[in-house]
Amino acid sequence: YGPVPSRRLGRSLGVDLVPPKICTYDCVYCQVGRTTEKTLQRKEYVPTGEVLEEVKGFLSEGRASIDHFSLSGSGEPTLHSRIGSVITGIKGMSPIPVAVLTNGSLLYLEEVRDDLREADIVLPSLDAVSKEVFDRINRPHKGISVEKVIQGLVAFRKSYQGQIWLEILFCKGMNDGRNELHQMKGAVDRIQ
């Protein structure tokens, strides 16, 4: 979809790898709406070959110039089991940087960390660090804990050579209290 203007990534061509609202979370602030399928199941939701053909078509048309390819969209992109192949396929076609916008919930899985290693920029979210606030804001799948998310981010930082732009969305009255902010600073220090 797009190209769309992005304050973070300039002109960005979105690449949506999962159908709408298939996600590991059901965040209170999601602009796409309520999650219809909360899951941890990784699979090839959209055929990788079709995604790469669409990107190839976009590039061959020479339409608008873009600053980034953005793997994001209507759900959690790391649920796509072949996201690594999508990233390397796009990078094989174009020098334009590839960014992955993720909620970071699956980075505790080594296979997900490996899949993202070729991305130029990974933008994971971390909206809360205490269980109570995490559950209230992100409403995660029952198999995900905030500590698991933080451990995944720490492990990813240790192995990933690209840029990590950690995103924190503050919700007034939910995650902006002194205690949560103090804990957030500690988590950010751990992640580096």
XYZ file of N, CA and C in Angstrom:
576
model
N 0.853 -1.173 0.000
C 0.000 0.000 0.000
C 0.892 1.226 0.000
N 0.383 2.290 -0.571
C 1.142 3.530 -0.617
C 1.703 3.779 -2.001
N 2.770 4.543 -2.064
C 3.563 5.095 -0.980
C 2.764 6.051 -0.100
N 3.120 6.044 1.177
C 2.477 6.913 2.152
C 3.534 7.759 2.840
N 3.177 8.972 3.245
C 4.128 9.781 4.004
C 4.215 9.264 5.439
N 5.425 9.163 5.928
C 5.648 8.705 7.294
C 6.586 9.685 7.965
N 6.225 10.149 9.166
C 7.119 11.097 9.840
C 8.415 10.415 10.264
N 8.404 9.112 10.409
C 9.619 8.388 10.802
C 10.447 7.956 9.595
N 9.771 7.524 8.525
C 10.469 6.863 7.424
C 10.357 7.582 6.082
N 9.885 8.800 6.073
C 9.761 9.527 4.812
C 8.652 8.926 3.955
N 8.886 8.859 2.644
C 7.913 8.201 1.752
C 8.157 6.703 1.828
N 7.127 5.988 2.213
C 7.270 4.574 2.524
C 6.253 3.748 1.748
N 6.715 2.629 1.168
C 5.803 1.686 0.533
C 5.513 0.590 1.553
N 4.266 0.493 1.965
C 3.875 -0.510 2.948
C 3.736 -1.882 2.325
N 4.197 -2.891 3.042
C 4.069 -4.282 2.631
C 3.369 -5.003 3.775
N 2.133 -5.387 3.549
C 1.300 -6.010 4.583
C 1.381 -7.525 4.436
N 1.892 -8.211 5.453
C 2.148 -9.651 5.359
C 1.101 -10.526 6.032
N 0.159 -9.930 6.723
C -0.909 -10.715 7.359
C -2.254 -10.051 7.062
N -3.317 -10.842 7.006
C -4.644 -10.244 6.813
C -4.980 -9.303 7.968
N -5.932 -8.409 7.755
C -6.276 -7.432 8.788
C -6.571 -8.054 10.150
N -5.938 -7.460 11.153
C -6.157 -7.709 12.569
C -5.862 -9.128 13.028
N -4.853 -9.747 12.420
C -4.274 -10.966 12.972
C -3.031 -10.506 13.711
N -3.055 -10.646 15.027
C -2.004 -10.045 15.833
C -1.799 -10.829 17.125
N -0.691 -10.551 17.776
C -0.390 -11.144 19.079
C -0.956 -10.295 20.213
N -1.338 -9.064 19.898
C -1.883 -8.118 20.858
C -3.264 -7.651 20.388
N -3.935 -6.922 21.272
C -5.169 -6.210 20.953
C -5.073 -4.856 21.651
N -4.118 -4.044 21.202
C -3.798 -2.778 21.869
C -4.983 -1.822 21.897
N -5.111 -1.122 23.015
C -6.225 -0.186 23.179
C -6.150 0.971 22.182
N -4.964 1.278 21.685
C -4.791 2.440 20.812
C -4.694 2.089 19.329
N -4.854 0.836 18.952
C -4.620 0.426 17.561
C -5.533 1.177 16.592
N -4.928 1.818 15.599
C -5.694 2.591 14.625
C -6.466 1.704 13.660
N -6.143 0.411 13.607
C -6.838 -0.507 12.706
C -8.091 -1.088 13.368
N -8.200 -0.972 14.676
C -9.367 -1.477 15.389
C -9.051 -2.709 16.209
N -10.085 -3.362 16.713
C -9.932 -4.534 17.572
C -9.345 -5.714 16.798
N -8.531 -6.488 17.489
C -7.956 -7.694 16.907
C -9.049 -8.741 16.764
N -9.146 -9.321 15.574
C -10.150 -10.355 15.323
C -9.586 -11.750 15.535
N -8.262 -11.904 15.385
C -7.619 -13.191 15.638
C -6.314 -12.956 16.395
N -6.364 -13.201 17.694
C -5.175 -13.062 18.530
C -4.476 -14.421 18.531
N -3.235 -14.454 18.040
C -2.559 -15.728 17.846
C -1.055 -15.603 18.026
N -0.413 -16.733 18.239
C 1.050 -16.836 18.222
C 1.499 -17.703 17.063
N 0.555 -18.185 16.269
C 0.878 -19.105 15.178
C 1.517 -18.373 14.011
N 2.768 -18.752 13.732
C 3.473 -18.200 12.578
C 3.195 -19.093 11.380
N 2.791 -18.478 10.286
C 2.594 -19.205 9.038
C 2.685 -18.221 7.883
N 2.677 -18.741 6.692
C 2.779 -17.900 5.504
C 1.378 -17.393 5.149
N 0.950 -16.365 5.864
C -0.406 -15.843 5.708
C -0.663 -15.348 4.286
N 0.315 -14.684 3.711
C 0.235 -14.193 2.334
C 1.395 -14.852 1.593
N 1.144 -15.449 0.409
C 2.231 -16.129 -0.294
C 3.421 -15.196 -0.576
N 4.590 -15.636 -0.159
C 5.813 -14.846 -0.310
C 6.060 -14.475 -1.768
N 5.875 -15.424 -2.667
C 6.078 -15.155 -4.095
C 5.202 -14.029 -4.607
N 3.954 -13.984 -4.161
C 3.042 -12.917 -4.587
C 3.500 -11.557 -4.055
N 3.958 -11.533 -2.816
C 4.440 -10.282 -2.231
C 5.621 -9.754 -3.040
N 6.574 -10.640 -3.326
C 7.775 -10.214 -4.059
C 7.441 -9.811 -5.495
N 6.465 -10.465 -6.104
C 6.039 -10.070 -7.458
C 5.416 -8.679 -7.448
N 4.639 -8.380 -6.422
C 4.044 -7.046 -6.323
C 5.117 -5.974 -6.130
N 6.113 -6.275 -5.303
C 7.215 -5.323 -5.102
C 7.972 -5.138 -6.408
N 8.250 -6.230 -7.088
C 8.950 -6.167 -8.382
C 8.157 -5.321 -9.381
N 6.848 -5.522 -9.401
C 5.996 -4.729 -10.291
C 6.052 -3.252 -9.955
N 5.999 -2.931 -8.685
C 6.094 -1.538 -8.262
C 7.409 -0.927 -8.730
N 8.507 -1.656 -8.528
C 9.826 -1.140 -8.909
C 9.951 -0.990 -10.420
N 9.387 -1.923 -11.180
C 9.515 -1.868 -12.640
C 8.692 -0.749 -13.254
N 7.622 -0.351 -12.577
C 6.795 0.742 -13.075
C 7.486 2.085 -12.906
N 8.461 2.151 -12.007
C 9.182 3.396 -11.777
C 8.273 4.534 -11.364
N 7.195 4.202 -10.675
C 6.218 5.225 -10.275
C 6.865 6.259 -9.367
N 6.503 6.248 -8.144
C 7.006 7.251 -7.206
C 8.268 6.740 -6.519
N 9.159 7.657 -6.234
C 10.345 7.258 -5.474
C 9.946 7.108 -4.005
N 10.621 6.191 -3.327
C 10.332 5.974 -1.911
C 11.633 5.974 -1.127
N 11.509 6.213 0.172
C 12.661 6.223 1.064
C 12.865 4.879 1.764
N 11.769 4.141 1.977
C 11.830 2.850 2.676
C 10.728 1.928 2.182
N 10.987 0.640 2.274
C 9.939 -0.367 2.267
C 9.608 -0.598 3.729
N 8.332 -0.644 4.075
C 7.922 -0.825 5.473
C 7.071 -2.080 5.595
N 7.612 -3.083 6.273
C 6.836 -4.289 6.533
C 6.053 -4.022 7.801
N 4.766 -3.854 7.663
C 3.919 -3.476 8.789
C 2.492 -3.842 8.456
N 1.603 -2.894 8.568
C 0.254 -3.069 8.070
C -0.817 -3.320 9.091
N -1.676 -4.276 8.776
C -2.932 -4.489 9.494
C -2.845 -5.480 10.644
N -1.671 -6.013 10.900
C -1.478 -6.982 11.971
C 0.007 -7.073 12.287
N 0.416 -8.102 13.025
C 1.818 -8.258 13.422
C 2.611 -8.968 12.315
N 3.540 -8.254 11.650
C 4.243 -8.835 10.498
C 5.145 -10.024 10.828
N 5.635 -10.125 12.061
C 6.514 -11.254 12.379
C 5.733 -12.559 12.540
N 4.405 -12.502 12.484
C 3.621 -13.738 12.442
C 3.794 -14.444 11.101
N 4.207 -13.704 10.075
C 4.455 -14.315 8.763
C 5.728 -15.154 8.865
N 5.604 -16.436 8.639
C 6.719 -17.363 8.856
C 7.859 -17.202 7.855
N 7.625 -16.484 6.764
C 8.682 -16.299 5.772
C 9.053 -14.823 5.618
N 8.901 -14.061 6.685
C 9.250 -12.639 6.637
C 10.730 -12.460 6.295
N 11.576 -13.365 6.736
C 12.998 -13.285 6.396
C 13.225 -13.385 4.898
N 12.490 -14.268 4.227
C 12.591 -14.405 2.766
C 12.062 -13.168 2.058
N 11.024 -12.560 2.612
C 10.500 -11.320 2.032
C 11.559 -10.221 2.125
N 12.182 -10.098 3.283
C 13.202 -9.062 3.475
C 14.366 -9.267 2.512
N 14.911 -10.477 2.445
C 16.058 -10.723 1.551
C 15.648 -10.608 0.088
N 14.417 -10.990 -0.227
C 13.936 -10.841 -1.602
C 13.853 -9.388 -2.026
N 13.319 -8.541 -1.166
C 13.229 -7.104 -1.478
C 14.628 -6.509 -1.593
N 15.503 -6.863 -0.662
C 16.866 -6.310 -0.688
C 17.630 -6.776 -1.929
N 17.266 -7.935 -2.467
C 17.883 -8.411 -3.702
C 17.415 -7.655 -4.933
N 16.298 -6.952 -4.820
C 15.741 -6.196 -5.946
C 16.078 -4.717 -5.910
N 16.397 -4.198 -4.723
C 16.498 -2.750 -4.587
C 17.434 -2.370 -3.436
N 18.153 -1.249 -3.595
C 18.981 -0.753 -2.493
C 18.186 0.055 -1.458
N 16.890 0.225 -1.685
C 16.062 0.996 -0.769
C 15.979 0.252 0.562
N 16.208 0.925 1.679
C 16.195 0.259 2.982
C 14.843 -0.384 3.322
N 14.935 -1.490 4.044
C 13.752 -2.211 4.503
C 13.609 -2.000 6.011
N 12.427 -1.538 6.410
C 12.114 -1.330 7.824
C 10.997 -2.294 8.222
N 11.067 -2.781 9.459
C 10.019 -3.661 9.979
C 9.420 -2.993 11.209
N 8.115 -2.698 11.136
C 7.386 -2.136 12.271
C 6.698 -3.293 12.975
N 7.132 -3.591 14.190
C 6.650 -4.750 14.925
C 6.314 -4.375 16.361
N 5.414 -5.135 16.952
C 5.157 -4.904 18.371
C 6.223 -5.569 19.234
N 7.115 -6.339 18.633
C 8.234 -6.938 19.349
C 7.883 -8.163 20.170
N 6.644 -8.590 20.126
C 6.181 -9.666 21.004
C 6.814 -11.019 20.706
N 7.277 -11.248 19.498
C 7.822 -12.559 19.134
C 9.342 -12.589 19.062
N 9.995 -11.509 19.472
C 11.460 -11.486 19.423
C 12.102 -12.429 20.424
N 11.330 -12.993 21.323
C 11.884 -14.008 22.226
C 12.202 -15.297 21.461
N 11.640 -15.446 20.248
C 11.897 -16.619 19.414
C 13.152 -16.384 18.566
N 14.107 -17.274 18.667
C 15.340 -17.137 17.893
C 15.054 -17.076 16.398
N 14.080 -17.842 15.927
C 13.754 -17.848 14.494
C 13.274 -16.474 14.023
N 12.562 -15.745 14.871
C 12.100 -14.399 14.503
C 13.293 -13.442 14.476
N 14.150 -13.537 15.485
C 15.348 -12.689 15.480
C 16.181 -12.950 14.227
N 16.332 -14.215 13.847
C 17.073 -14.564 12.629
C 16.393 -14.003 11.389
N 15.061 -14.079 11.342
C 14.315 -13.579 10.184
C 14.515 -12.081 9.968
N 14.707 -11.338 11.046
C 14.810 -9.872 10.942
C 16.238 -9.369 10.771
N 17.209 -10.251 10.794
C 18.615 -9.810 10.794
C 19.026 -9.035 9.551
N 18.363 -9.230 8.417
C 18.731 -8.514 7.188
C 17.998 -7.183 7.022
N 17.029 -6.912 7.883
C 16.322 -5.628 7.803
C 17.290 -4.499 8.157
N 17.072 -3.344 7.552
C 17.932 -2.194 7.838
C 17.544 -1.516 9.146
N 16.242 -1.460 9.412
C 15.722 -0.817 10.621
C 14.605 -1.693 11.170
N 14.619 -1.916 12.459
C 13.510 -2.604 13.123
C 12.962 -1.644 14.160
N 11.651 -1.446 14.119
C 10.974 -0.513 15.017
C 10.036 -1.302 15.928
N 10.566 -1.851 17.027
C 9.709 -2.590 17.951
C 9.045 -1.650 18.952
N 7.910 -2.085 19.469
C 7.184 -1.312 20.479
C 7.439 -1.882 21.860
N 7.405 -1.016 22.831
C 7.415 -1.414 24.241
C 6.637 -0.340 24.996
N 5.364 -0.611 25.234
C 4.479 0.391 25.823
C 4.383 0.311 27.333
N 4.813 -0.814 27.901
C 4.691 -1.003 29.343
C 5.712 -2.036 29.792
N 6.057 -1.985 31.073
C 7.007 -2.955 31.613
C 6.455 -3.701 32.824
N 5.392 -3.221 33.411
C 4.767 -3.968 34.504
C 3.632 -4.801 33.920
N 3.399 -5.966 34.508
C 2.374 -6.878 33.995
C 1.010 -6.211 33.936
N 0.646 -5.505 34.992
C -0.675 -4.886 35.059
C -0.890 -3.885 33.917
N 0.077 -3.022 33.701
C -0.055 -1.996 32.664
C 0.047 -2.628 31.275
N 0.952 -3.577 31.098
C 1.092 -4.305 29.829
C -0.231 -4.970 29.448
N -0.837 -5.662 30.401
C -2.107 -6.336 30.122
C -3.212 -5.335 29.792
N -3.199 -4.171 30.446
C -4.242 -3.172 30.224
C -4.084 -2.475 28.870
N -2.859 -2.166 28.459
C -2.645 -1.437 27.200
C -2.579 -2.371 25.998
N -1.759 -3.401 26.083
C -1.505 -4.249 24.918
C -2.443 -5.449 24.814
N -3.086 -5.828 25.890
C -4.018 -6.959 25.903
C -3.444 -8.125 25.085
N -2.307 -8.687 25.556
C -1.580 -9.682 24.777
C -2.240 -11.057 24.762
N -1.811 -11.863 23.801
C -2.166 -13.280 23.781
C -1.711 -13.870 25.108
N -2.429 -14.831 25.627
C -2.123 -15.387 26.947
C -0.740 -16.021 27.026
N -0.123 -16.338 25.891
C 1.204 -16.948 25.887
C 2.347 -15.945 25.923
N 2.032 -14.663 26.027
C 3.066 -13.624 26.011
C 3.070 -12.885 27.343
N 4.262 -12.741 27.905
C 4.423 -11.936 29.119
C 5.326 -10.753 28.787
N 5.210 -9.697 29.558
C 6.039 -8.520 29.312
C 7.511 -8.854 29.526
N 7.832 -9.710 30.482
C 9.233 -10.081 30.692
C 9.779 -10.841 29.489
N 8.954 -11.681 28.879
C 9.361 -12.419 27.674
C 9.658 -11.428 26.534
N 8.826 -10.401 26.420
C 9.018 -9.370 25.392
C 10.344 -8.641 25.633
N 10.586 -8.235 26.865
C 11.827 -7.509 27.179
C 13.036 -8.400 26.948
N 12.981 -9.652 27.364
C 14.093 -10.580 27.124
C 14.354 -10.747 25.629
N 13.286 -10.798 24.830
C 13.439 -10.891 23.384
C 14.121 -9.665 22.802
N 13.749 -8.489 23.284
C 14.374 -7.248 22.824
C 15.856 -7.198 23.200
N 16.175 -7.653 24.412
C 17.568 -7.684 24.857
C 18.378 -8.633 23.974
N 17.850 -9.824 23.730
C 18.545 -10.802 22.886
C 18.703 -10.286 21.461
N 17.668 -9.617 20.939
C 17.741 -9.079 19.578
C 18.819 -8.001 19.484
N 18.869 -7.112 20.465
C 19.879 -6.042 20.461
C 21.285 -6.630 20.423
N 21.504 -7.740 21.115
C 22.835 -8.357 21.167
C 23.258 -8.945 19.828
N 22.308 -9.389 19.021
C 22.654 -10.090 17.782
C 22.425 -9.271 16.515
N 21.644 -8.219 16.592
C 21.242 -7.466 15.400
C 22.211 -6.328 15.124
N 22.650 -6.220 13.873
C 23.624 -5.199 13.501
C 23.001 -3.922 12.935
N 21.712 -3.948 12.625
C 21.048 -2.776 12.060
C 20.598 -1.800 13.130
N 19.735 -0.879 12.717
C 19.218 0.134 13.633
C 17.943 -0.364 14.319
N 17.855 -0.135 15.615
C 16.627 -0.395 16.362
C 16.092 0.945 16.831
N 14.855 1.223 16.467
C 14.183 2.424 16.915
C 13.057 1.985 17.849
N 13.330 1.898 19.129
C 12.341 1.458 20.103
C 11.243 2.506 20.208
N 10.013 2.057 20.051
C 8.875 2.977 20.101
C 8.066 2.735 21.367
N 7.760 3.816 22.046
C 6.957 3.764 23.254
C 5.790 4.723 23.060
N 4.583 4.197 23.132
C 3.408 5.047 23.006
C 2.842 5.275 24.403
N 2.810 6.523 24.807
C 2.302 6.849 26.134
C 0.802 7.094 26.068
N 0.081 6.447 26.966
C -1.366 6.599 27.095
C -1.635 7.297 28.422
N -2.188 8.490 28.340
C -2.420 9.304 29.542
C -3.196 8.508 30.593
N -2.629 8.486 31.785
C -3.277 7.808 32.890
C -3.089 6.299 32.913
N -2.383 5.753 31.932
C -2.187 4.299 31.884
C -0.731 3.907 32.106
N 0.182 4.499 31.340
C 1.596 4.102 31.447
C 2.527 5.293 31.653
N 1.973 6.398 32.118
C 2.784 7.607 32.294
C 3.026 7.958 33.763
N 2.760 7.020 34.651
C 3.011 7.257 36.075
C 4.485 7.112 36.413
N 4.878 7.730 37.500
C 6.289 7.747 37.915
C 6.877 6.340 38.025
N 6.175 5.396 38.651
C 6.697 4.052 38.840
C 6.898 3.340 37.494
N 5.901 3.447 36.612
C 6.010 2.784 35.299
C 7.147 3.404 34.488
N 7.282 4.726 34.543
C 8.363 5.388 33.801
C 9.736 4.987 34.341
N 9.854 4.860 35.648
C 11.113 4.420 36.251
C 11.453 2.999 35.788
N 10.450 2.117 35.803
C 10.673 0.752 35.322
C 10.988 0.738 33.824
N 10.350 1.617 33.063
C 10.600 1.696 31.618
C 12.049 2.083 31.364
N 12.555 3.048 32.120
C 13.950 3.436 31.952
C 14.873 2.246 32.200
N 14.580 1.458 33.224
C 15.382 0.276 33.508
C 15.341 -0.731 32.358
N 14.169 -0.915 31.769
C 14.038 -1.843 30.629
C 14.802 -1.316 29.418
N 14.686 -0.025 29.149
C 15.400 0.576 28.009
C 16.912 0.445 28.213
N 17.383 0.653 29.426
C 18.814 0.461 29.720
C 19.239 -0.983 29.466
N 18.396 -1.955 29.862
C 18.704 -3.362 29.601
C 18.783 -3.651 28.112
N 17.862 -3.081 27.361
C 17.804 -3.316 25.916
C 18.957 -2.608 25.186
N 19.356 -1.466 25.722
C 20.389 -0.613 25.129
C 19.981 -0.066 23.776
